[in-house]
Amino acid sequence: MEKPPEPRLTVNEIYKSIQGESTFAGLPCVFIRLTFCNLRCTYCDTAYAFYDGEKMEMGSILQKVEAFECPLVELTGGEPLLQPGSLPLMAELCRSGKTVLLETGGSLDISPVDPRVHIIMDLKCPSSGECAQNRRENIGFLRHKDEVKFVIGTREDYEWACGQVREHELQTRVGTVLFSPVFGALEPKQLVNWILEDQIPVRFQLQMHKVVWPKETRGV
């Protein structure tokens, strides 16, 4: 019997940098940025990944990742789950001994994702323009090692995010809830003050990579 063909994925870029967000922030990480996104968030900083990419067989992707000799790998985008090949790719990375992160916008079903993967899932706030696309069913599939991220640009976003944390008891459902200011739109100090005043059980974060490099820089 012939072997089935390897999955092919459209890849925008593969590079090694530091992880700029989540509880893994500051660690060396290989990023596999997949092409295509079904959302158009107002603050998107990776619009170049909407369409630009190269078709690659899964084996070639794995080879390129292995050459970096780095134990931490993240699939990002775009929206990685738009491509069915992302699922076997993550499973194979896990089998090879990598710690695998998935950054997803939260609008697509996360239930088929390999349970070894650490999911970092957005819940889109009102100012993103994509709040209606949040797939609420995903919350039930999150595990304690997963993380939920709110990108906050306004006071309305902050209050909405606090309501979601309480309504879904996210502080006990997942390992970490992340509140991140929209870069250049909300002063980080303002968000910190709100969190401290309200004693919300969340982790404040900055996009570390944007502090180190200019925000337009790619492949870092």
Coordinates of C-alpha atoms in Angstrom, one line a residue:
M1 CA 0.0 0.0 0.0
E2 CA 1.3 3.4 -0.9
K3 CA 2.0 5.9 1.8
P4 CA -0.4 8.8 1.8
P5 CA 1.2 12.1 0.7
E6 CA 2.6 14.3 3.4
P7 CA 0.4 17.2 4.4
R8 CA 1.4 20.5 2.7
L9 CA 1.1 23.8 4.5
T10 CA 1.4 27.4 3.3
V11 CA 4.1 28.9 5.4
N12 CA 4.8 32.7 5.7
E13 CA 8.1 32.3 7.7
I14 CA 10.0 30.1 10.0
Y15 CA 12.6 31.7 12.3
K16 CA 14.2 31.6 15.7
S17 CA 13.8 34.4 18.2
I18 CA 12.7 34.9 21.8
Q19 CA 9.1 34.2 22.9
G20 CA 7.6 37.6 23.5
E21 CA 4.4 36.7 25.2
S22 CA 2.7 34.1 27.5
T23 CA 4.3 32.4 30.5
F24 CA 7.1 31.3 28.1
A25 CA 8.1 34.9 27.5
G26 CA 11.9 35.4 27.3
L27 CA 12.7 31.9 26.2
P28 CA 14.4 31.1 22.8
C29 CA 11.7 29.8 20.5
V30 CA 11.2 28.7 16.9
F31 CA 8.2 30.3 15.3
I32 CA 6.3 28.7 12.4
R33 CA 4.1 31.4 11.0
L34 CA 1.4 30.0 8.8
T35 CA -0.4 32.0 6.1
F36 CA -4.1 33.0 6.0
C37 CA -6.4 34.5 8.7
N38 CA -10.2 34.6 8.9
L39 CA -10.2 37.6 11.2
R40 CA -9.3 41.3 10.6
C41 CA -8.6 42.7 14.0
T42 CA -8.2 46.5 14.2
Y43 CA -4.8 46.2 15.8
C44 CA -3.4 43.4 13.7
D45 CA 0.4 43.6 13.3
T46 CA 0.8 40.6 11.0
A47 CA -1.4 41.5 8.0
Y48 CA 1.6 40.4 5.8
A49 CA 0.6 36.8 6.8
F50 CA -2.9 37.1 5.3
Y51 CA -1.9 35.8 1.9
D52 CA 1.9 35.8 1.5
G53 CA 3.4 32.3 1.9
E54 CA 5.2 29.3 0.4
K55 CA 3.7 25.8 0.1
M56 CA 5.9 23.3 2.1
E57 CA 5.7 19.6 2.8
M58 CA 5.5 18.8 6.5
G59 CA 8.8 17.0 6.4
S60 CA 10.6 20.1 5.1
I61 CA 9.1 22.2 7.8
L62 CA 10.2 19.7 10.5
Q63 CA 13.7 19.6 9.0
K64 CA 14.0 23.4 9.1
V65 CA 12.7 23.5 12.7
E66 CA 15.2 20.8 13.8
A67 CA 18.1 22.7 12.3
F68 CA 17.6 25.5 14.9
E69 CA 18.2 23.0 17.7
C70 CA 15.6 24.7 20.0
P71 CA 13.3 22.7 22.3
L72 CA 10.4 25.3 22.2
V73 CA 8.3 25.7 19.0
E74 CA 5.2 27.9 18.4
L75 CA 2.7 27.8 15.6
T76 CA 1.3 31.2 14.9
G77 CA -0.2 33.2 12.1
G78 CA -2.4 34.3 10.7
E79 CA -4.6 31.7 12.1
P80 CA -2.8 28.3 12.2
L81 CA -6.0 26.2 12.6
L82 CA -7.3 27.4 9.2
Q83 CA -4.9 24.8 7.6
P84 CA -5.8 21.2 8.4
G85 CA -2.1 20.2 8.1
S86 CA -1.4 22.2 11.3
L87 CA -2.8 19.4 13.4
P88 CA -0.5 16.6 12.2
L89 CA 2.4 19.0 12.2
M90 CA 1.9 19.9 15.9
A91 CA 1.5 16.2 16.8
E92 CA 4.7 15.3 15.0
L93 CA 6.6 18.1 16.8
C94 CA 5.3 16.8 20.1
R95 CA 6.4 13.3 19.2
S96 CA 9.9 14.6 18.4
G97 CA 10.2 15.9 22.0
K98 CA 9.5 19.6 21.4
T99 CA 7.4 21.8 23.7
V100 CA 4.8 23.0 21.3
L101 CA 2.7 26.2 21.7
L102 CA -0.3 27.1 19.5
E103 CA -1.3 30.8 19.3
T104 CA -4.9 30.9 18.0
G105 CA -7.5 33.7 17.6
G106 CA -10.2 31.6 19.3
S107 CA -12.7 31.6 16.4
L108 CA -12.0 28.0 15.2
D109 CA -12.5 24.6 17.0
I110 CA -9.6 23.8 19.2
S111 CA -10.9 20.3 20.2
P112 CA -8.8 18.3 17.6
V113 CA -5.5 19.8 18.8
D114 CA -3.1 17.3 20.3
P115 CA -3.5 17.4 24.1
R116 CA 0.3 17.7 24.5
V117 CA 0.2 21.2 22.9
H118 CA 0.0 24.3 25.1
I119 CA -2.8 26.4 23.7
I120 CA -2.6 30.2 24.0
M121 CA -6.1 31.4 22.9
D122 CA -7.4 34.9 22.4
L123 CA -10.8 36.0 23.5
K124 CA -11.3 39.0 21.2
C125 CA -12.4 42.2 23.0
P126 CA -14.9 44.7 21.5
S127 CA -12.3 47.1 20.1
S128 CA -10.8 44.3 18.0
G129 CA -13.9 44.4 15.8
E130 CA -14.0 40.6 15.9
C131 CA -15.7 40.0 19.3
A132 CA -18.7 38.3 17.6
Q133 CA -16.3 35.7 16.2
N134 CA -15.3 34.2 19.6
R135 CA -16.1 30.5 19.6
R136 CA -17.5 30.1 23.1
E137 CA -17.5 26.3 22.9
N138 CA -13.7 26.4 22.9
I139 CA -13.7 27.5 26.6
G140 CA -14.9 24.0 27.5
F141 CA -11.9 22.4 25.8
L142 CA -9.3 24.4 27.5
R143 CA -7.1 22.6 30.1
H144 CA -5.1 23.8 33.1
K145 CA -1.9 24.1 31.2
D146 CA -3.5 26.4 28.5
E147 CA -3.6 30.2 28.6
V148 CA -6.2 32.7 27.6
K149 CA -5.2 36.1 26.3
F150 CA -7.1 39.4 26.2
V151 CA -5.7 42.2 24.1
I152 CA -7.1 45.4 25.6
G153 CA -7.3 48.8 23.9
T154 CA -10.0 50.6 25.9
R155 CA -11.7 50.7 29.3
E156 CA -14.7 49.0 27.6
D157 CA -12.4 46.1 26.6
Y158 CA -11.0 45.9 30.1
E159 CA -14.4 45.7 31.7
W160 CA -15.6 43.2 29.1
A161 CA -12.5 41.0 29.7
C162 CA -13.0 41.1 33.5
G163 CA -16.6 40.0 33.0
Q164 CA -15.4 37.0 30.9
V165 CA -12.8 36.0 33.5
R166 CA -15.6 35.9 36.2
E167 CA -18.3 34.4 34.0
H168 CA -16.2 31.5 32.8
E169 CA -14.1 31.2 36.0
L170 CA -11.0 31.3 33.8
Q171 CA -8.6 31.7 36.7
T172 CA -9.4 28.1 37.7
R173 CA -10.1 26.6 34.3
V174 CA -6.7 27.6 32.7
G175 CA -3.2 28.0 34.1
T176 CA -2.9 31.7 33.2
V177 CA -5.1 34.6 32.1
L178 CA -3.1 37.2 30.2
F179 CA -4.1 40.9 29.9
S180 CA -2.1 42.7 27.2
P181 CA -2.4 46.4 26.2
V182 CA -2.8 47.1 22.5
F183 CA 0.7 48.3 21.5
G184 CA 0.6 52.1 21.0
A185 CA -3.1 52.5 21.8
L186 CA -3.3 51.9 25.6
E187 CA -0.6 53.0 28.1
P188 CA 0.7 49.9 29.8
K189 CA 0.7 51.8 33.2
Q190 CA -3.0 52.5 32.8
L191 CA -3.8 48.8 32.4
V192 CA -1.6 47.9 35.3
N193 CA -3.4 50.5 37.5
W194 CA -6.8 49.0 36.6
I195 CA -5.6 45.5 37.4
L196 CA -4.2 46.5 40.8
E197 CA -7.3 48.6 41.7
D198 CA -9.7 45.7 40.9
Q199 CA -7.5 42.9 42.2
I200 CA -8.3 40.8 39.1
P201 CA -6.4 37.5 39.2
V202 CA -4.6 37.9 35.8
R203 CA -1.1 38.3 34.6
F204 CA -0.2 41.6 32.9
Q205 CA 2.1 41.2 29.9
L206 CA 3.8 43.4 27.3
Q207 CA 4.8 42.2 23.8
M208 CA 8.5 41.8 24.7
H209 CA 9.6 41.5 21.1
K210 CA 8.2 44.9 20.3
V211 CA 10.3 46.4 23.1
V212 CA 13.5 44.8 21.8
W213 CA 12.9 45.4 18.1
P214 CA 10.8 48.0 16.1
K215 CA 7.2 46.8 15.8
E216 CA 7.5 46.5 12.0
T217 CA 10.4 44.1 12.1
R218 CA 9.7 40.7 10.7
G219 CA 11.4 37.4 11.5
V220 CA 12.5 38.3 15.1

